[in-house]
Amino acid sequence: MTQLDQTDEQSPFPVANNSDRAAIEAAADNASTIGGGLPIIQYWAQKTLSPQGPQIWKTLFHKSACLSCAWGTGGQNGGFINELEEPLQRCMKSVQAISSELQPGLSDYFFARHTISELQALTSREADRLGRLSFPVVRRAGSDYYEPISWEEIYQLTTAGFSLPPERVASYSSGRSSNEAAFLLQLMVRALGSNNLADCSDLCHAPSTVGLNKVFGTGTSLVSLESLRQADCVVLVGSNAPTNHPRLMNELIELRDRGGKIIAINPVKEVGLVKFGSPAHPLRLVQGEEISSLFLQPIPGSDLALFVGIQKVLLERGWVQFDYLKAHTENWQAVIDQVAATGWEAIVATCGITLTEIVAAAEMIHSSQNVVFAWAMGITHQANSVDNIFSIANTALMTGNVGKSGAGLMPIRGHSNVQGFGSMGVTAHLKDSIREALEKLLGKSLKRESGYDARALIEASDRGEVDTLLCLGGNLYAANPDLTQAKRALGNIDTIIYLSTKPNQGHFHGLARQNTIIVPVYARFENPHKTTVESGNNFVRLNSPGKTHLTKGDLVSEIGFLAELAHRLHGDQPIDWRRLHDTRYVRQLIAQTIPGYEKIGEIDDTNAEFTISGRIFLEPKFPTPSGKAEMQPTPLPTLTLPTLQDFGLSAAQHPALVLALITGRSYGQHNTVVYKEADEYRGMPHRHCILMHSGDAQRAGFSQHQRVSVRGDAGQLNDIEIIFGEVRSGAALMFYPEANVLMKARIEPRAGTPAYKRVPVAIFAEAL
Ligand SMILES: Nc1nc2c(c(=O)[nH]1)N[C@H]1C(S)=C(S)[C@@H](COP(=O)(O)OP(=O)(O)OC[C@H]3O[C@@H](n4cnc5c(=O)[nH]c(N)nc54)[C@H](O)[C@@H]3O)O[C@H]1N2
Ligand SMILES: Nc1nc2c(c(=O)[nH]1)N[C@H]1C(S)=C(S)[C@@H](COP(=O)(O)OP(=O)(O)OC[C@H]3O[C@@H](n4cnc5c(=O)[nH]c(N)nc54)[C@H](O)[C@@H]3O)O[C@H]1N2
Ligand code: SF4
Ligand SMILES: [Mo]
């Protein structure tokens, strides 16, 4: 516990005290045997019956999309509705996200009482629990304080910063904001002549977008929720949906109820993928329901080899649908030849899955009528992530499972509007069709070369090549690998403007050289105007205007800030930038320029939420030049681990070992924002744990609960507690963002995404 929490009455929630800790540890010793279950109901009850309860209920019923994940619950017809208009669809993650935004505001004197050095000592959870950002502040060069700043000075500094050469200005964004804010951001930055529109998706699903675009000419899910309902098999790869997309679990439960099969592929035997208790099925809430029909635990980073293995079984048994391949795909022969030429020994050795299990998976896929292949970060956070997507696409195509109802490819998106940001053109690599439409709108030609994605932005900043950065949400600092580099790089930028709802470690560590400005903004359900967002299932949601509880604060809407800045930068030509304060007008421009979004032009009159056209494929005809899917070869990855000596340790060091570390989310966090210290589902009592296979630990000479050091190629963490868990031998798991000091991370060259899920680390006993 820090000094701050004990003394500051502004801190609205106490952090874990010793009695919490005892309870947490007791819980950890009994890691859950089902995912979901009673704790969900307990959480709901605790939160909604608390003093904050009435406000939470009001917000839950507010007509706006859930803040949390991209499954996209909520919207115009009430807070609890999914896109098929079915009721009771809010999970506890939604309550968690809302209650976090409903925290009291920071007082106007808060920053005068706490130095930045003091704030830098806060954990992620402590930073979030300070309360909502309520007043604009600036940290000027050399100062150890954030201090109040006037709106006029903010606009002056920001306008001056963005008037510098366009290649030296940039933005970063995170997918919580609206489509309208996203559209405005990219239009303003592109009109300056910059394509430096880094986005959190660069650190997330960019490989899915790149891979799917290459094969199918479309970058988002090819499956609708309705279509998912007709599947009789789901292959769920590298996703911890019970935690991160809880309503997807209801779809999986219902699929099992109708006799369908689920193949879970994950080096960690996530408890909720084995058994899940959903409040939507109250009679079976306590004992839970079986989710996976088959659970495969590959070596981290080896999924491609597993898929090539499945393809090889299909080929050897005569189960490949050659008629489909000939009619609807290109380059299939080369892919088949490659599968035939890849030996079983290499496949099995690479993925660590037995031939019997590979055959079982192939049989399940072959014997199903309609298969949906769904994946998340276990697939995209890899050095060969784009190839991973190709291997999944090839498997789906060989079995004729793309372009028909009930089947297809479904990347499970992250942030609630991350996909909308991509659709609105917030990307370093803009599609020609959107560029041309924007050129028409702006009456001038736009730069064609790609800008900086999130990693390139940090690298360029590290080289001193960026002067001004506007962050529309997110936590660029803590989301990146190598936090030492991230801090240094951000420190090379002259002006950083953070538009944020809540404080996070980025505000205290990601300090600019001259001016770091925090602009407090309304959350989605507080905006004074209508906005829209896009779900991972390609469904556009409308959010009604709302009100903030921060009545004493001085906040601005994201649209309000961006429209004012754009007007100051661009005047009235060729569009009336100030008119962009009106989100109706922004929607008119979106309708004109963004493919598939035509219906947004009528949404203010009709209130009709809609599925984006041209995204869901019920026939095997794709928007590629040939109209066919363009299959891609998939070389097996070579997966090696460094030795202890490579980490600067002696070969004789004992106990010690090298493992492939998976860094991801605990049960109680949303990205870099930690809500809860413990992860009871994995039996991890706090965030400074490493989940290991008991066999690996014991062979190396470690015991359960021992405190160790973990060293990567960028840094080291000490006092990490070993927890034995259901992780594959050779692999381990730790939580991000704490683990991000450890690694530089390999970067996938086509997508720019870091390999957060296969980080080589050495684990060794601390010197006494
Ligand atoms: N509650 C909550 N919901 C969220 C988020 C959150 O933080 N909290 N974040 C949102 C965002 S932005 C995103 S991107 C998503 C993230 O959702 P997920 O992708 O589900 O989250 P992760 O924790 O990153 O890890 C995914 C899973 O990949 C597995 N994995 C690791 N390596 C491999 C591998 O080599 N192969 C395979 N097959 N699996 C592997 C891990 O064991 C883990 O179970 O969730 C979104 N929703
Ligand atoms: N090691 C490791 N690193 C990872 C990952 C991993 O699995 N392992 N996952 C990666 C992934 S998938 C992602 S998506 C990134 C996440 O990276 P980011 O999206 O950059 O980070 P978040 O933690 O989601 O950002 C949270 C902050 O957003 C702000 N915010 C919330 N709502 C709003 C809003 O409505 N408007 C505005 N303006 N601000 C708002 C709040 O200030 C909050 O503190 O992290 C990546 N980093
Ligand atoms: S599944 Fe995702 S969108 Fe639906 S209520 Fe839960 S967090 Fe919100
Ligand atoms: Mo993400």
PDB file of C-alpha atoms in Angstrom, residues 629-714:
ATOM      1  CA  ALA A 629      -9.958 -16.608 -51.916  1.00  0.00           C
ATOM      2  CA  GLU A 630      -6.227 -16.290 -52.410  1.00  0.00           C
ATOM      3  CA  MET A 631      -4.644 -19.077 -50.382  1.00  0.00           C
ATOM      4  CA  GLN A 632      -1.182 -18.449 -48.927  1.00  0.00           C
ATOM      5  CA  PRO A 633       1.642 -20.842 -48.109  1.00  0.00           C
ATOM      6  CA  THR A 634       2.446 -21.282 -44.421  1.00  0.00           C
ATOM      7  CA  PRO A 635       6.029 -22.239 -43.526  1.00  0.00           C
ATOM      8  CA  LEU A 636       6.395 -23.962 -40.154  1.00  0.00           C
ATOM      9  CA  PRO A 637       7.929 -21.666 -37.533  1.00  0.00           C
ATOM     10  CA  THR A 638      11.249 -22.590 -35.978  1.00  0.00           C
ATOM     11  CA  LEU A 639      10.673 -22.296 -32.262  1.00  0.00           C
ATOM     12  CA  THR A 640      13.773 -22.251 -30.151  1.00  0.00           C
ATOM     13  CA  LEU A 641      14.498 -20.825 -26.742  1.00  0.00           C
ATOM     14  CA  PRO A 642      17.710 -19.133 -25.645  1.00  0.00           C
ATOM     15  CA  THR A 643      19.944 -20.743 -23.033  1.00  0.00           C
ATOM     16  CA  LEU A 644      20.564 -19.510 -19.493  1.00  0.00           C
ATOM     17  CA  GLN A 645      23.895 -18.137 -20.697  1.00  0.00           C
ATOM     18  CA  ASP A 646      22.073 -16.032 -23.288  1.00  0.00           C
ATOM     19  CA  PHE A 647      20.443 -14.300 -20.315  1.00  0.00           C
ATOM     20  CA  GLY A 648      23.821 -13.721 -18.696  1.00  0.00           C
ATOM     21  CA  LEU A 649      23.331 -16.536 -16.197  1.00  0.00           C
ATOM     22  CA  SER A 650      25.672 -19.419 -15.592  1.00  0.00           C
ATOM     23  CA  ALA A 651      24.769 -22.822 -17.010  1.00  0.00           C
ATOM     24  CA  ALA A 652      25.338 -24.184 -13.518  1.00  0.00           C
ATOM     25  CA  GLN A 653      22.805 -21.787 -11.988  1.00  0.00           C
ATOM     26  CA  HIS A 654      20.414 -23.835  -9.897  1.00  0.00           C
ATOM     27  CA  PRO A 655      17.519 -23.795  -9.625  1.00  0.00           C
ATOM     28  CA  ALA A 656      16.883 -22.081 -12.961  1.00  0.00           C
ATOM     29  CA  LEU A 657      15.199 -22.668 -16.281  1.00  0.00           C
ATOM     30  CA  VAL A 658      14.175 -20.944 -19.507  1.00  0.00           C
ATOM     31  CA  LEU A 659      10.516 -20.897 -20.542  1.00  0.00           C
ATOM     32  CA  ALA A 660       8.267 -19.385 -23.218  1.00  0.00           C
ATOM     33  CA  LEU A 661       6.264 -16.761 -21.337  1.00  0.00           C
ATOM     34  CA  ILE A 662       2.696 -15.872 -22.276  1.00  0.00           C
ATOM     35  CA  THR A 663       1.748 -12.357 -21.162  1.00  0.00           C
ATOM     36  CA  GLY A 664      -1.954 -11.599 -21.057  1.00  0.00           C
ATOM     37  CA  ARG A 665      -4.965 -10.628 -19.022  1.00  0.00           C
ATOM     38  CA  SER A 666      -6.016 -11.741 -15.586  1.00  0.00           C
ATOM     39  CA  TYR A 667      -9.620 -12.325 -14.747  1.00  0.00           C
ATOM     40  CA  GLY A 668      -9.854  -8.874 -13.142  1.00  0.00           C
ATOM     41  CA  GLN A 669      -8.433  -6.322 -15.533  1.00  0.00           C
ATOM     42  CA  HIS A 670      -9.262  -4.472 -18.711  1.00  0.00           C
ATOM     43  CA  ASN A 671      -6.040  -4.171 -20.652  1.00  0.00           C
ATOM     44  CA  THR A 672      -3.647  -1.951 -18.717  1.00  0.00           C
ATOM     45  CA  VAL A 673      -6.370  -1.104 -16.195  1.00  0.00           C
ATOM     46  CA  VAL A 674      -6.378  -3.474 -13.240  1.00  0.00           C
ATOM     47  CA  TYR A 675      -9.623  -3.832 -11.299  1.00  0.00           C
ATOM     48  CA  LYS A 676      -8.662  -6.693  -9.035  1.00  0.00           C
ATOM     49  CA  GLU A 677      -5.336  -8.009  -7.781  1.00  0.00           C
ATOM     50  CA  ALA A 678      -6.154 -11.717  -7.684  1.00  0.00           C
ATOM     51  CA  ASP A 679      -7.076 -14.160 -10.425  1.00  0.00           C
ATOM     52  CA  GLU A 680      -8.995 -16.847  -8.576  1.00  0.00           C
ATOM     53  CA  TYR A 681      -9.731 -18.732 -11.764  1.00  0.00           C
ATOM     54  CA  ARG A 682      -6.066 -19.453 -12.319  1.00  0.00           C
ATOM     55  CA  GLY A 683      -5.304 -19.619  -8.588  1.00  0.00           C
ATOM     56  CA  MET A 684      -3.004 -16.570  -8.754  1.00  0.00           C
ATOM     57  CA  PRO A 685      -3.412 -14.562  -5.512  1.00  0.00           C
ATOM     58  CA  HIS A 686      -1.814 -11.338  -6.768  1.00  0.00           C
ATOM     59  CA  ARG A 687      -0.267  -9.877  -9.885  1.00  0.00           C
ATOM     60  CA  HIS A 688       3.351 -10.761  -9.167  1.00  0.00           C
ATOM     61  CA  CYS A 689       2.976 -14.451  -9.923  1.00  0.00           C
ATOM     62  CA  ILE A 690       4.217 -16.741 -12.625  1.00  0.00           C
ATOM     63  CA  LEU A 691       1.981 -19.658 -13.561  1.00  0.00           C
ATOM     64  CA  MET A 692       4.099 -22.724 -14.303  1.00  0.00           C
ATOM     65  CA  HIS A 693       3.724 -26.410 -14.918  1.00  0.00           C
ATOM     66  CA  SER A 694       4.527 -28.256 -11.687  1.00  0.00           C
ATOM     67  CA  GLY A 695       6.722 -30.760 -13.571  1.00  0.00           C
ATOM     68  CA  ASP A 696       8.890 -28.000 -15.075  1.00  0.00           C
ATOM     69  CA  ALA A 697       9.250 -26.290 -11.724  1.00  0.00           C
ATOM     70  CA  GLN A 698      10.140 -29.411  -9.807  1.00  0.00           C
ATOM     71  CA  ARG A 699      12.600 -30.645 -12.420  1.00  0.00           C
ATOM     72  CA  ALA A 700      14.378 -27.293 -12.207  1.00  0.00           C
ATOM     73  CA  GLY A 701      14.359 -27.423  -8.404  1.00  0.00           C
ATOM     74  CA  PHE A 702      11.621 -24.895  -7.639  1.00  0.00           C
ATOM     75  CA  SER A 703       8.709 -25.294  -5.293  1.00  0.00           C
ATOM     76  CA  GLN A 704       5.161 -23.925  -5.234  1.00  0.00           C
ATOM     77  CA  HIS A 705       4.991 -20.345  -3.821  1.00  0.00           C
ATOM     78  CA  GLN A 706       8.759 -19.894  -4.069  1.00  0.00           C
ATOM     79  CA  ARG A 707       9.819 -16.314  -4.860  1.00  0.00           C
ATOM     80  CA  VAL A 708      12.001 -16.041  -7.954  1.00  0.00           C
ATOM     81  CA  SER A 709      13.443 -13.583 -10.437  1.00  0.00           C
ATOM     82  CA  VAL A 710      12.222 -13.505 -14.021  1.00  0.00           C
ATOM     83  CA  ARG A 711      14.561 -12.058 -16.639  1.00  0.00           C
ATOM     84  CA  GLY A 712      13.798 -11.199 -20.246  1.00  0.00           C
ATOM     85  CA  ASP A 713      15.856  -9.428 -22.916  1.00  0.00           C
ATOM     86  CA  ALA A 714      14.767  -5.980 -21.710  1.00  0.00           C
TER      87      ALA A 714
END
